[in-house]
Coordinates of C-alpha atoms in Angstrom, one line a residue:
Chain Z
M275 CA -159.3 121.4 -2.5
V276 CA -160.0 123.0 -5.8
A277 CA -161.2 120.5 -7.7
E278 CA -162.2 122.6 -10.4
G279 CA -158.8 124.4 -11.7
L280 CA -154.9 123.6 -12.9
R281 CA -153.7 122.0 -9.7
I282 CA -149.8 121.7 -9.7
Q283 CA -148.2 119.2 -7.0
D284 CA -144.5 119.1 -6.3
V285 CA -142.9 118.7 -9.9
S286 CA -139.7 119.2 -10.3
K287 CA -137.4 119.2 -13.9
T288 CA -133.7 118.3 -13.8
F289 CA -132.3 119.1 -17.7
T290 CA -129.4 117.7 -18.4
A291 CA -126.6 120.0 -20.4
P292 CA -125.0 118.3 -23.2
E293 CA -121.7 118.7 -21.7
G294 CA -122.6 116.3 -18.7
G295 CA -123.4 118.9 -16.3
S296 CA -127.2 118.9 -14.9
V297 CA -129.8 121.6 -14.2
R298 CA -132.6 122.1 -11.5
A299 CA -135.2 123.7 -13.9
L300 CA -137.7 122.9 -11.3
D301 CA -137.6 122.1 -8.1
G302 CA -140.9 120.8 -5.8
V303 CA -142.6 123.5 -7.3
S304 CA -146.5 123.3 -6.1
L305 CA -149.6 125.9 -6.9
D306 CA -152.7 125.8 -7.7
V307 CA -154.6 128.2 -10.3
G308 CA -158.4 128.9 -10.5
T309 CA -161.0 128.0 -12.7
S310 CA -161.2 132.2 -13.9
E311 CA -158.3 133.0 -12.6
F312 CA -155.0 134.9 -14.0
V313 CA -152.0 134.1 -13.1
V314 CA -149.0 135.3 -13.9
L315 CA -145.5 133.5 -13.0
L316 CA -142.9 135.9 -12.9
G317 CA -139.1 135.7 -12.4
P318 CA -135.6 136.7 -14.0
S319 CA -134.2 134.7 -16.6
G320 CA -133.6 130.7 -16.0
C321 CA -135.7 131.0 -13.2
G322 CA -138.0 128.3 -14.5
K323 CA -141.2 129.1 -15.6
T324 CA -141.2 128.6 -19.1
T325 CA -140.4 124.9 -18.1
L326 CA -143.1 125.0 -15.8
L327 CA -145.3 126.6 -18.3
R328 CA -144.3 124.1 -20.7
A329 CA -144.6 120.8 -18.4
I330 CA -148.2 122.0 -18.1
A331 CA -149.0 122.3 -21.9
G332 CA -147.2 118.6 -22.1
L333 CA -143.9 119.5 -24.0
E334 CA -141.6 118.4 -21.4
D335 CA -141.9 115.9 -19.2
V336 CA -141.3 116.5 -15.7
D337 CA -139.3 114.0 -13.5
S338 CA -141.7 113.7 -10.1
G339 CA -144.6 115.3 -8.8
R340 CA -148.0 115.4 -10.6
I341 CA -150.4 118.1 -12.8
D342 CA -153.9 118.1 -12.4
L343 CA -157.0 119.7 -14.4
A344 CA -160.7 119.5 -13.1
G345 CA -159.5 117.0 -10.8
E346 CA -157.8 114.5 -13.4
R347 CA -154.4 114.0 -13.8
L348 CA -152.7 115.8 -17.0
D349 CA -149.2 114.9 -16.7
T350 CA -149.4 111.3 -18.6
V351 CA -151.6 113.0 -21.4
P352 CA -150.0 113.4 -24.4
P353 CA -149.5 117.3 -25.3
F354 CA -152.7 117.1 -28.9
R355 CA -155.1 115.7 -25.8
R356 CA -154.4 118.5 -22.9
A357 CA -157.2 121.2 -22.2
V358 CA -155.0 123.3 -21.9
N359 CA -153.6 125.4 -24.6
T360 CA -150.6 127.9 -26.0
V361 CA -149.8 131.1 -26.5
F362 CA -145.8 131.5 -27.8
Q363 CA -143.7 133.6 -27.8
S364 CA -142.9 133.4 -31.1
Y365 CA -146.2 133.3 -31.7
A366 CA -145.5 130.0 -34.3
L367 CA -148.1 131.2 -36.8
F368 CA -148.4 128.8 -39.7
P369 CA -147.1 130.9 -42.5
F370 CA -148.5 128.7 -45.0
L371 CA -152.5 129.6 -43.9
T372 CA -154.2 132.5 -44.2
V373 CA -155.6 134.3 -40.5
E374 CA -159.1 132.2 -40.6
R375 CA -157.4 128.9 -41.0
N376 CA -154.7 129.3 -38.7
I377 CA -157.6 130.1 -36.2
A378 CA -160.3 127.2 -37.0
F379 CA -156.6 124.6 -37.2
G380 CA -157.5 123.1 -33.8
L381 CA -161.2 123.0 -34.1
E382 CA -160.6 120.7 -37.7
M383 CA -158.3 119.1 -35.5
E384 CA -161.0 118.4 -33.1
R385 CA -163.0 117.6 -36.6
R386 CA -165.9 119.6 -35.4
P387 CA -168.6 120.2 -38.4
K388 CA -167.8 123.0 -40.8
A389 CA -170.4 125.1 -39.8
E390 CA -169.7 125.3 -36.3
I391 CA -165.7 126.4 -36.9
R392 CA -166.8 129.3 -39.6
Q393 CA -169.5 130.5 -37.1
R394 CA -166.4 130.2 -33.5
V395 CA -163.7 131.4 -36.2
A396 CA -165.6 134.9 -37.2
H397 CA -166.3 134.9 -32.9
A398 CA -162.7 134.6 -32.1
L399 CA -161.6 137.4 -34.4
E400 CA -164.1 139.4 -33.2
L401 CA -162.9 139.1 -29.9
V402 CA -159.5 139.7 -30.4
E403 CA -160.6 142.3 -32.8
L404 CA -159.3 140.8 -36.4
S405 CA -162.6 140.0 -38.4
G406 CA -161.6 142.4 -41.0
F407 CA -158.0 140.4 -41.4
A408 CA -159.1 136.9 -42.4
K409 CA -158.1 136.5 -45.4
R410 CA -154.5 137.6 -44.7
T411 CA -151.4 135.7 -44.4
P412 CA -149.4 135.9 -41.2
A413 CA -146.6 137.7 -43.2
Q414 CA -149.0 140.7 -44.1
L415 CA -149.9 141.3 -40.1
S416 CA -147.9 143.3 -38.0
G417 CA -146.4 141.9 -35.1
G418 CA -149.4 143.1 -32.4
Q419 CA -151.4 141.1 -35.2
Q420 CA -149.6 138.4 -35.0
Q421 CA -149.8 138.4 -31.9
R422 CA -153.9 138.3 -31.5
V423 CA -153.9 135.8 -34.5
A424 CA -152.1 133.9 -32.1
L425 CA -153.9 134.4 -29.3
A426 CA -157.4 133.5 -31.1
R427 CA -156.3 130.4 -32.3
A428 CA -154.9 129.2 -28.9
L429 CA -158.9 130.8 -27.3
V430 CA -160.8 129.3 -30.4
K431 CA -160.4 126.0 -28.8
E432 CA -162.5 127.1 -25.2
P433 CA -159.5 125.1 -23.2
K434 CA -159.5 125.3 -19.5
V435 CA -156.8 126.7 -19.1
L436 CA -154.0 129.1 -21.8
L437 CA -150.7 129.4 -21.2
L438 CA -149.3 132.4 -22.4
D439 CA -145.2 132.7 -22.6
E440 CA -143.9 135.7 -22.6
P441 CA -146.2 137.3 -24.9
L442 CA -146.0 140.5 -25.6
G443 CA -142.1 140.1 -25.0
A444 CA -141.4 141.6 -28.9
L445 CA -143.9 144.3 -28.7
D446 CA -142.7 147.6 -28.2
L447 CA -143.8 149.4 -24.5
K448 CA -146.6 151.7 -25.7
L449 CA -148.2 148.2 -27.9
R450 CA -147.4 146.2 -24.5
R451 CA -149.7 148.4 -22.9
Q452 CA -152.5 148.5 -24.6
M453 CA -152.3 144.6 -25.5
Q454 CA -152.4 144.2 -21.4
A455 CA -155.6 146.1 -20.9
E456 CA -156.8 143.9 -24.2
L457 CA -155.8 141.1 -22.9
K458 CA -157.5 141.5 -18.9
R459 CA -160.2 142.2 -21.1
I460 CA -160.6 139.4 -23.2
Q461 CA -159.8 137.4 -20.2
R462 CA -162.1 138.6 -18.3
S463 CA -164.9 138.2 -21.0
V464 CA -164.0 134.8 -21.8
G465 CA -163.6 133.5 -18.1
I466 CA -160.8 130.7 -19.1
A467 CA -158.2 130.9 -16.9
F468 CA -154.8 132.5 -18.3
L469 CA -151.5 131.3 -16.5
F470 CA -149.0 133.7 -18.2
V471 CA -144.6 133.8 -17.8
T472 CA -143.3 136.9 -17.8
H473 CA -139.8 138.7 -16.4
D474 CA -141.3 141.8 -16.4
Q475 CA -142.6 142.8 -12.6
E476 CA -144.5 145.9 -13.6
E477 CA -146.6 143.4 -16.3
A478 CA -147.0 141.1 -13.3
L479 CA -148.8 143.8 -11.3
A480 CA -150.7 145.0 -14.2
L481 CA -152.0 141.4 -15.4
G482 CA -152.5 139.6 -12.0
D483 CA -155.0 138.3 -9.6
R484 CA -152.4 136.5 -8.1
I485 CA -148.4 136.9 -9.2
A486 CA -146.5 133.8 -8.3
V487 CA -142.4 134.9 -7.9
L488 CA -140.4 131.8 -9.3
N489 CA -136.4 132.1 -8.7
D490 CA -133.8 129.0 -9.6
G491 CA -136.6 126.6 -10.1
R492 CA -138.7 127.4 -6.5
I493 CA -141.7 129.6 -6.0
V494 CA -140.4 131.9 -3.0
Q495 CA -144.1 133.6 -2.8
V496 CA -147.9 133.6 -4.5
G497 CA -150.6 136.5 -3.4
T498 CA -152.1 138.7 -4.9
P499 CA -149.7 141.9 -6.5
Q500 CA -150.7 144.5 -3.2
E501 CA -149.5 141.8 -1.0
V502 CA -146.3 140.6 -2.7
Y503 CA -145.5 144.3 -3.5
E504 CA -146.6 145.4 -0.1
S505 CA -145.5 142.3 1.6
P506 CA -142.9 140.2 -0.1
E507 CA -141.5 137.7 2.1
T508 CA -137.9 137.5 1.3
R509 CA -134.9 139.6 0.2
F510 CA -135.8 138.2 -3.4
V511 CA -139.6 139.1 -3.7
A512 CA -138.4 142.4 -2.4
D513 CA -135.9 143.4 -4.8
F514 CA -136.9 142.2 -8.0
I515 CA -140.6 143.5 -7.9
G516 CA -140.3 147.4 -7.6
E517 CA -137.7 149.6 -6.2
T518 CA -137.0 148.5 -2.6
N519 CA -134.6 149.8 -0.7
L520 CA -132.6 147.7 1.9
L521 CA -131.0 149.6 4.6
P522 CA -128.5 147.1 7.1
V523 CA -129.6 146.6 10.1
E524 CA -128.3 145.8 14.1
R525 CA -130.6 144.4 17.0
D526 CA -129.5 144.5 20.8
A527 CA -130.8 141.6 23.7
A528 CA -133.7 144.2 24.5
G529 CA -135.9 143.5 21.6
T530 CA -134.8 147.0 19.7
V531 CA -133.0 147.0 16.1
T532 CA -131.0 150.0 14.7
V533 CA -131.7 151.2 11.3
A534 CA -128.4 152.0 9.3
G535 CA -127.0 152.8 13.1
Q536 CA -129.1 156.1 13.1
W537 CA -132.7 155.0 13.5
K538 CA -133.7 152.5 16.6
L539 CA -137.5 151.2 17.2
V540 CA -139.0 148.4 18.7
A541 CA -138.5 145.4 16.6
A542 CA -142.0 144.0 17.6
E543 CA -143.6 147.0 15.7
I544 CA -141.7 145.9 12.1
V545 CA -144.3 143.4 10.1
G546 CA -141.8 140.2 9.7
A547 CA -139.7 140.9 12.5
D548 CA -139.5 137.4 14.2
E549 CA -139.6 135.0 11.6
A550 CA -136.6 137.2 10.0
L551 CA -134.9 138.0 13.2
V552 CA -135.5 133.8 13.9
A553 CA -134.2 132.5 10.5
G554 CA -131.4 135.9 9.5
G555 CA -129.5 136.5 13.5
D556 CA -127.5 139.1 12.7
Q557 CA -128.1 138.7 9.2
V558 CA -131.5 140.7 8.9
V559 CA -132.0 144.1 6.2
L560 CA -135.2 146.6 7.0
A561 CA -137.2 146.9 3.5
V562 CA -139.1 150.2 2.4
R563 CA -140.3 151.0 -1.2
P564 CA -139.2 154.5 -2.1
E565 CA -142.6 156.1 -2.4
R566 CA -143.0 155.2 1.6
V567 CA -139.8 157.5 2.9
R568 CA -140.9 161.1 3.0
I569 CA -138.7 164.2 3.7
D570 CA -139.5 165.1 6.2
P571 CA -137.0 167.9 9.6
G572 CA -138.7 166.2 12.4
G573 CA -137.3 162.4 10.6
E574 CA -135.7 160.1 12.8
L575 CA -132.7 159.4 9.6
R576 CA -130.2 162.2 8.5
G577 CA -128.2 162.8 5.2
V578 CA -126.8 164.5 1.8
V579 CA -128.9 164.9 -0.9
A580 CA -126.5 162.8 -3.4
E581 CA -128.7 163.3 -5.9
A582 CA -132.5 164.3 -7.4
A583 CA -134.2 163.9 -10.2
Y584 CA -137.6 165.4 -11.8
L585 CA -139.4 162.1 -12.8
G586 CA -142.9 164.0 -14.3
A587 CA -145.3 163.1 -12.4
D588 CA -142.8 162.4 -9.8
V589 CA -138.9 163.1 -8.0
H590 CA -136.5 160.6 -7.2
V591 CA -134.0 161.7 -4.8
A592 CA -130.7 159.5 -3.6
I593 CA -129.5 160.9 -0.1
D594 CA -126.5 160.1 1.3
M595 CA -126.3 158.2 4.6
G596 CA -123.0 158.0 4.9
E597 CA -120.6 155.1 4.8
G598 CA -122.3 154.1 1.0
L599 CA -125.4 153.7 2.0
L600 CA -128.0 155.7 -0.1
I601 CA -131.8 155.8 0.6
N602 CA -134.2 155.8 -2.6
V603 CA -136.6 158.7 -2.3
R604 CA -139.6 159.4 -4.2
T605 CA -141.9 162.1 -3.7
D606 CA -144.8 163.7 -5.2
A607 CA -144.1 166.4 -8.1
Q608 CA -145.7 169.4 -6.6
D609 CA -143.5 169.2 -3.5
A610 CA -140.9 171.6 -3.2
I611 CA -137.5 169.4 -4.7
P612 CA -134.3 169.8 -2.4
E613 CA -130.5 171.0 -3.9
V614 CA -127.9 168.4 -4.0
G615 CA -125.3 169.0 -1.0
E616 CA -128.4 169.9 1.3
R617 CA -128.4 168.1 4.8
V618 CA -132.3 166.4 5.1
A619 CA -134.0 164.3 7.5
V620 CA -136.0 161.4 6.2
R621 CA -138.9 159.3 8.2
I622 CA -140.5 156.1 7.3
D623 CA -143.5 154.3 9.0
P624 CA -142.4 151.3 10.2
R625 CA -145.5 150.0 9.0
H626 CA -144.6 150.0 5.3
T627 CA -141.5 148.0 6.0
R628 CA -140.5 144.5 6.7
L629 CA -137.6 142.9 8.0
L630 CA -136.3 140.4 6.1
S631 CA -134.1 137.8 6.4
S632 CA -130.9 138.4 3.9
Chain Y
M140 CA -112.9 151.2 -45.7
T141 CA -113.1 147.5 -44.3
G142 CA -110.1 145.1 -45.0
Q143 CA -112.1 142.4 -47.3
A144 CA -113.0 146.0 -49.7
D145 CA -108.9 146.5 -49.8
T146 CA -108.3 142.4 -50.8
R147 CA -111.0 143.1 -53.6
R148 CA -108.2 146.3 -54.4
Y149 CA -105.0 144.0 -54.9
P150 CA -103.6 144.8 -58.5
G151 CA -103.6 141.8 -60.5
I152 CA -107.0 140.4 -58.6
G153 CA -109.5 141.7 -61.6
P154 CA -107.6 140.1 -64.7
A155 CA -106.9 136.9 -62.5
A156 CA -110.5 136.4 -61.7
R157 CA -111.1 136.8 -65.5
L158 CA -109.4 134.2 -66.3
A159 CA -110.8 132.0 -64.0
F160 CA -114.3 132.6 -65.6
A161 CA -113.0 131.8 -68.8
F162 CA -110.7 129.0 -67.7
L163 CA -115.0 127.7 -66.1
Y164 CA -116.1 128.4 -69.5
A165 CA -114.6 128.4 -72.9
P166 CA -115.4 124.7 -72.9
L167 CA -119.3 125.4 -72.4
A168 CA -118.6 128.8 -75.1
V169 CA -117.1 126.2 -78.5
V170 CA -119.7 123.4 -77.0
V171 CA -122.7 126.1 -77.1
A172 CA -121.1 128.4 -80.9
Y173 CA -120.0 124.6 -82.1
S174 CA -123.4 123.6 -82.0
F175 CA -125.2 125.9 -84.8
N176 CA -121.9 125.3 -87.2
S177 CA -123.2 123.7 -90.8
G178 CA -120.4 121.7 -91.6
P179 CA -119.7 118.1 -90.0
I180 CA -116.4 118.8 -88.3
V181 CA -116.6 120.5 -85.0
S182 CA -112.6 121.3 -85.7
R183 CA -114.0 123.6 -88.3
W184 CA -116.2 126.3 -88.4
E185 CA -117.8 127.0 -91.6
G186 CA -121.4 129.2 -90.7
F187 CA -124.3 129.5 -88.9
S188 CA -126.8 126.9 -88.9
L189 CA -129.6 124.8 -86.9
V190 CA -129.4 121.5 -89.2
W191 CA -127.6 119.2 -86.2
Y192 CA -130.7 119.9 -83.9
R193 CA -133.3 119.4 -87.1
E194 CA -131.0 115.9 -86.3
V195 CA -130.7 115.7 -82.5
L196 CA -135.1 116.1 -83.2
E197 CA -135.3 113.1 -86.2
R198 CA -133.3 111.1 -85.1
S199 CA -135.1 107.8 -83.2
D200 CA -131.7 106.5 -81.3
V201 CA -131.4 110.5 -79.9
R202 CA -135.0 110.4 -78.8
D203 CA -134.4 106.8 -77.0
A204 CA -132.2 107.6 -75.1
V205 CA -133.5 110.6 -73.9
W206 CA -136.7 109.2 -73.2
V207 CA -134.6 106.5 -71.5
S208 CA -133.2 109.2 -69.1
L209 CA -136.0 111.4 -68.7
R210 CA -137.8 108.6 -66.8
V211 CA -135.4 107.1 -65.0
A212 CA -134.8 111.0 -63.9
V213 CA -138.3 111.1 -63.1
A214 CA -138.7 108.1 -61.1
A215 CA -136.0 108.4 -59.1
S216 CA -135.5 112.0 -58.3
A217 CA -139.0 111.2 -57.2
A218 CA -138.0 108.3 -54.7
G219 CA -134.9 109.8 -53.3
T220 CA -136.7 112.9 -52.6
A221 CA -139.3 110.8 -50.6
L222 CA -136.9 108.9 -48.6
A223 CA -134.6 112.2 -48.6
L224 CA -137.5 113.9 -46.5
L225 CA -138.5 110.3 -43.9
A226 CA -133.9 110.7 -43.5
A227 CA -134.7 114.8 -42.6
L228 CA -137.3 113.9 -40.6
G229 CA -135.1 111.0 -38.9
I230 CA -132.7 113.4 -38.4
V231 CA -134.3 115.5 -36.4
A232 CA -135.5 112.8 -34.3
M233 CA -131.8 111.3 -33.7
V234 CA -130.0 114.3 -33.1
R235 CA -132.9 115.7 -30.7
R236 CA -131.9 112.2 -28.9
G237 CA -128.3 113.7 -28.7
S238 CA -126.9 111.1 -31.9
P239 CA -124.4 113.1 -34.1
L240 CA -123.8 110.1 -36.2
A241 CA -127.5 110.7 -38.1
V242 CA -126.0 112.7 -40.7
G243 CA -122.8 112.1 -41.2
F244 CA -124.2 108.3 -42.6
L245 CA -126.2 110.3 -44.8
S246 CA -124.1 113.1 -46.2
T247 CA -120.9 110.5 -46.7
P248 CA -122.1 109.8 -50.3
L249 CA -120.9 113.3 -51.1
L250 CA -117.9 112.7 -50.4
V251 CA -117.1 108.7 -51.6
P252 CA -115.2 108.3 -55.5
E253 CA -117.9 108.2 -57.3
I254 CA -116.5 105.0 -59.5
V255 CA -116.2 103.5 -55.9
T256 CA -120.0 103.7 -56.0
A257 CA -120.5 102.7 -59.2
V258 CA -118.5 99.5 -58.9
G259 CA -120.2 98.9 -54.9
T260 CA -123.7 98.8 -57.2
L261 CA -122.7 97.0 -59.6
S262 CA -121.0 94.1 -57.4
F263 CA -124.4 94.0 -55.1
F264 CA -127.0 93.7 -58.4
V265 CA -124.8 90.6 -59.5
L266 CA -124.4 89.3 -56.2
L267 CA -128.7 89.7 -56.0
D268 CA -128.3 88.3 -59.0
F269 CA -130.2 91.2 -60.7
E270 CA -130.8 92.0 -64.2
R271 CA -129.1 95.2 -65.9
G272 CA -131.8 97.3 -66.9
M273 CA -134.6 100.2 -66.3
T274 CA -134.6 99.2 -62.3
T275 CA -131.2 98.6 -62.0
L276 CA -130.5 102.2 -63.4
V277 CA -133.6 103.6 -61.4
L278 CA -132.3 101.7 -57.8
A279 CA -128.9 102.9 -58.1
H280 CA -130.2 106.7 -58.7
T281 CA -131.8 106.8 -56.4
A282 CA -129.8 105.3 -53.8
F283 CA -127.7 108.6 -55.0
C284 CA -130.2 111.1 -55.4
I285 CA -131.0 111.3 -51.4
P286 CA -127.8 112.5 -50.3
F287 CA -128.7 115.4 -52.8
A288 CA -132.3 116.1 -52.0
L289 CA -131.5 116.3 -48.7
L290 CA -129.5 118.7 -48.7
P291 CA -132.2 121.6 -49.0
I292 CA -134.6 119.7 -47.1
R293 CA -132.4 119.9 -43.6
A294 CA -131.3 123.7 -45.0
R295 CA -135.2 124.0 -44.5
L296 CA -135.8 122.4 -41.8
A297 CA -133.1 124.5 -39.6
E298 CA -135.1 128.0 -41.1
L299 CA -138.2 126.9 -39.4
D300 CA -139.2 127.7 -36.0
P301 CA -139.5 124.5 -34.1
A302 CA -142.8 126.5 -32.2
V303 CA -144.2 125.4 -35.0
F304 CA -145.0 122.6 -34.4
E305 CA -145.1 122.3 -30.9
A306 CA -147.5 124.6 -31.8
A307 CA -149.8 122.2 -34.0
S308 CA -148.9 119.3 -31.2
D309 CA -150.5 121.7 -28.2
L310 CA -153.5 122.8 -30.8
G311 CA -154.4 119.0 -31.4
A312 CA -152.2 117.6 -34.1
S313 CA -150.3 114.4 -34.1
G314 CA -149.0 111.9 -36.4
F315 CA -150.1 111.4 -40.0
R316 CA -152.0 114.8 -39.4
L317 CA -149.3 116.8 -38.2
F318 CA -147.1 115.9 -40.5
R319 CA -149.3 115.7 -43.5
R320 CA -151.2 119.6 -42.4
V321 CA -147.7 120.7 -41.0
T322 CA -144.5 119.2 -41.8
L323 CA -145.5 118.7 -45.2
P324 CA -146.9 122.1 -46.2
L325 CA -143.9 123.2 -44.5
L326 CA -141.2 121.9 -46.6
V327 CA -142.7 121.7 -49.8
P328 CA -140.0 124.5 -51.3
G329 CA -136.8 122.4 -49.4
I330 CA -138.6 119.4 -51.0
V331 CA -139.3 120.9 -54.5
S332 CA -135.6 122.2 -54.5
G333 CA -134.5 118.8 -53.8
A334 CA -136.4 117.1 -56.3
L335 CA -135.0 119.4 -58.7
L336 CA -131.3 118.8 -58.0
A337 CA -131.8 115.2 -57.7
F338 CA -133.6 115.5 -61.1
I339 CA -130.0 117.3 -62.7
I340 CA -128.1 114.6 -60.9
S341 CA -129.7 112.0 -61.6
L342 CA -130.2 113.4 -66.1
D343 CA -126.3 114.1 -65.8
D344 CA -125.3 111.0 -64.1
Y345 CA -123.2 109.2 -66.3
L346 CA -120.5 106.7 -64.6
I347 CA -122.8 104.5 -62.8
S348 CA -125.8 104.6 -64.9
A349 CA -122.7 102.9 -68.0
F350 CA -121.8 100.4 -64.9
V351 CA -125.5 99.6 -64.4
A352 CA -127.4 100.2 -67.9
G353 CA -128.4 97.5 -69.5
P354 CA -128.4 97.0 -73.3
T355 CA -131.6 98.5 -73.7
S356 CA -131.6 101.2 -71.4
T357 CA -128.4 103.6 -72.6
T358 CA -129.2 106.8 -70.7
L359 CA -128.4 110.3 -72.4
P360 CA -124.5 110.4 -70.6
I361 CA -124.0 107.2 -71.8
F362 CA -125.9 107.9 -75.7
L363 CA -123.0 110.8 -75.9
F364 CA -120.2 109.0 -74.8
G365 CA -120.7 105.7 -78.0
L366 CA -121.0 109.1 -80.5
I367 CA -117.8 110.7 -79.1
R368 CA -116.3 107.4 -79.1
R369 CA -116.9 107.2 -83.1
G370 CA -115.4 110.8 -83.6
A371 CA -116.4 114.0 -82.3
S372 CA -119.7 115.2 -84.1
P373 CA -121.3 118.8 -84.5
L374 CA -124.3 116.5 -82.8
I375 CA -123.1 115.7 -79.7
N376 CA -122.9 120.2 -79.3
A377 CA -126.5 120.3 -80.4
V378 CA -127.3 117.6 -77.3
S379 CA -125.1 119.0 -74.9
T380 CA -126.6 122.4 -75.5
L381 CA -129.7 121.4 -74.9
L382 CA -128.7 119.3 -72.1
L383 CA -126.7 122.3 -70.7
L384 CA -129.9 124.2 -71.4
V385 CA -132.1 122.4 -69.2
T386 CA -129.9 122.2 -66.7
V387 CA -129.4 125.6 -65.5
A388 CA -133.2 126.0 -66.0
V389 CA -134.2 123.2 -63.8
L390 CA -131.2 124.8 -61.6
T391 CA -132.5 127.9 -61.4
A392 CA -135.9 126.9 -60.5
S393 CA -134.3 124.8 -57.8
Y394 CA -132.9 127.5 -56.3
I395 CA -135.4 129.8 -56.0
T396 CA -137.5 127.6 -54.7
G397 CA -135.4 126.8 -52.2
K398 CA -135.5 129.8 -51.4
W399 CA -139.5 130.4 -50.9
R400 CA -141.1 131.8 -48.1
K401 CA -138.5 132.4 -46.1
P402 CA -140.0 132.6 -42.7
K403 CA -139.1 135.4 -40.8

């Protein structure tokens, strides 16, 4: 039991649409966030990740379940008294206040002494590297700078958890990368727990100490970036995070499985085989990442090169295994690039594959 | 080429538009032009003069009427705008709870025939045994100012990012402090624009004023109507021109403030 951090237990929330239908946005969600942990909520749009964030902030009531912060019940406290702060997707800066006054707002609400406010605002401006911009108004700032103000405005309150709702969504790719690194640096230096919502799996892998993958209002897997990438527990996770080959699998009574009709191997060699075969019956697939597939003349699977694209750092090859099945392969750009139409064999190490029920 | 551009090129559109403009503005042009007539007869031009403007400034009955109108307009637009602001915030809460009626109830007075409102307001005051005078004028004007002041305030509210209010709450603001520190500053352009619009509506009103005013509270429009019944005089043109000037100036200000600091 983590008494220190944020504890979400069995939280559910249903929205009623104006037309009368209802949407189950959160369906029995449980999650623990440690005191200085960077946790990413990852999922497709409409999976409930933003609703969960808003429930923690107090901007949305929950139907059932409870949320505790540092051992005290949080979900019954009004939003303006919660020790959590939010960085909104639209930044939601006050357009009529300068950068400095925007950041001071939360401390003024706490009725802090003027000297303390001045000192903490200056420190927050330094943290987000906007010291020269104190007197500007939000309209005079670029998107990236506005985003830093929103971050400073929330962080200056020293919340126990900082909630970030797709804060980098509006930035271009280069600025996004730069802000990711910056967020990581800031999180380490302030030591506050960050709960970060995104639909971008690359961003999730780059930022999270742990990633919670959501789908249809449920958390489907929680783990470190390596765990969710290397060991996806469901077909959804394997498919949503990164590129994955999902190969059809048949099995026989002797405990042997046949992949793509060509490659026979003992089921026990594959990670996750037991659960998948029990849960999925015959409906199982073998998941393998393109970079884990090797083009190798001695390989077990044979096909014809359908596509070969040079991408700079690496090469993407699609191999037609017959019957409409393609295996995607990523190889080093220094290797020989196979010709389209060439017959090749590929080798897959069973240790880098997972059997998943589909 | 778009269809819209094509329609504008139809033969006859240009002259028709010019005719419509002439129809709209010719009476105003006559009023303004004849306010500078040196002679006493409205229908005969005798030369340029500012004599009627001097008379406007010198006549105490004109001054009294202007003074009554200004006091009523200031009081009614202030009170009406304050009530409209509360109504606008109430509508937000009601719409959030799913009530489509709120907006309708507050906007209907814009469409009700003014004579009905005038008769209703008068009956109301008679029923309550109010003596007709400044108080009844201000009360009646406040009532019909509300829907007008509401228009720009609601427009402003609609274009604001609702997340700004959530951010304020998230940062620890609640209740009156949330209103004073965030809601009010965000709505200032709408409030100013609404107040100016209400001011003009009050200043120009004749019908309702005529029903509820007492003998000692003659507004400028009532005074002008009284004058014209005793025969048209260039004095009326001069007063009307000044009233037109004030109206255009205030409405321009209302339009400009409504566009202030438009959020992106």
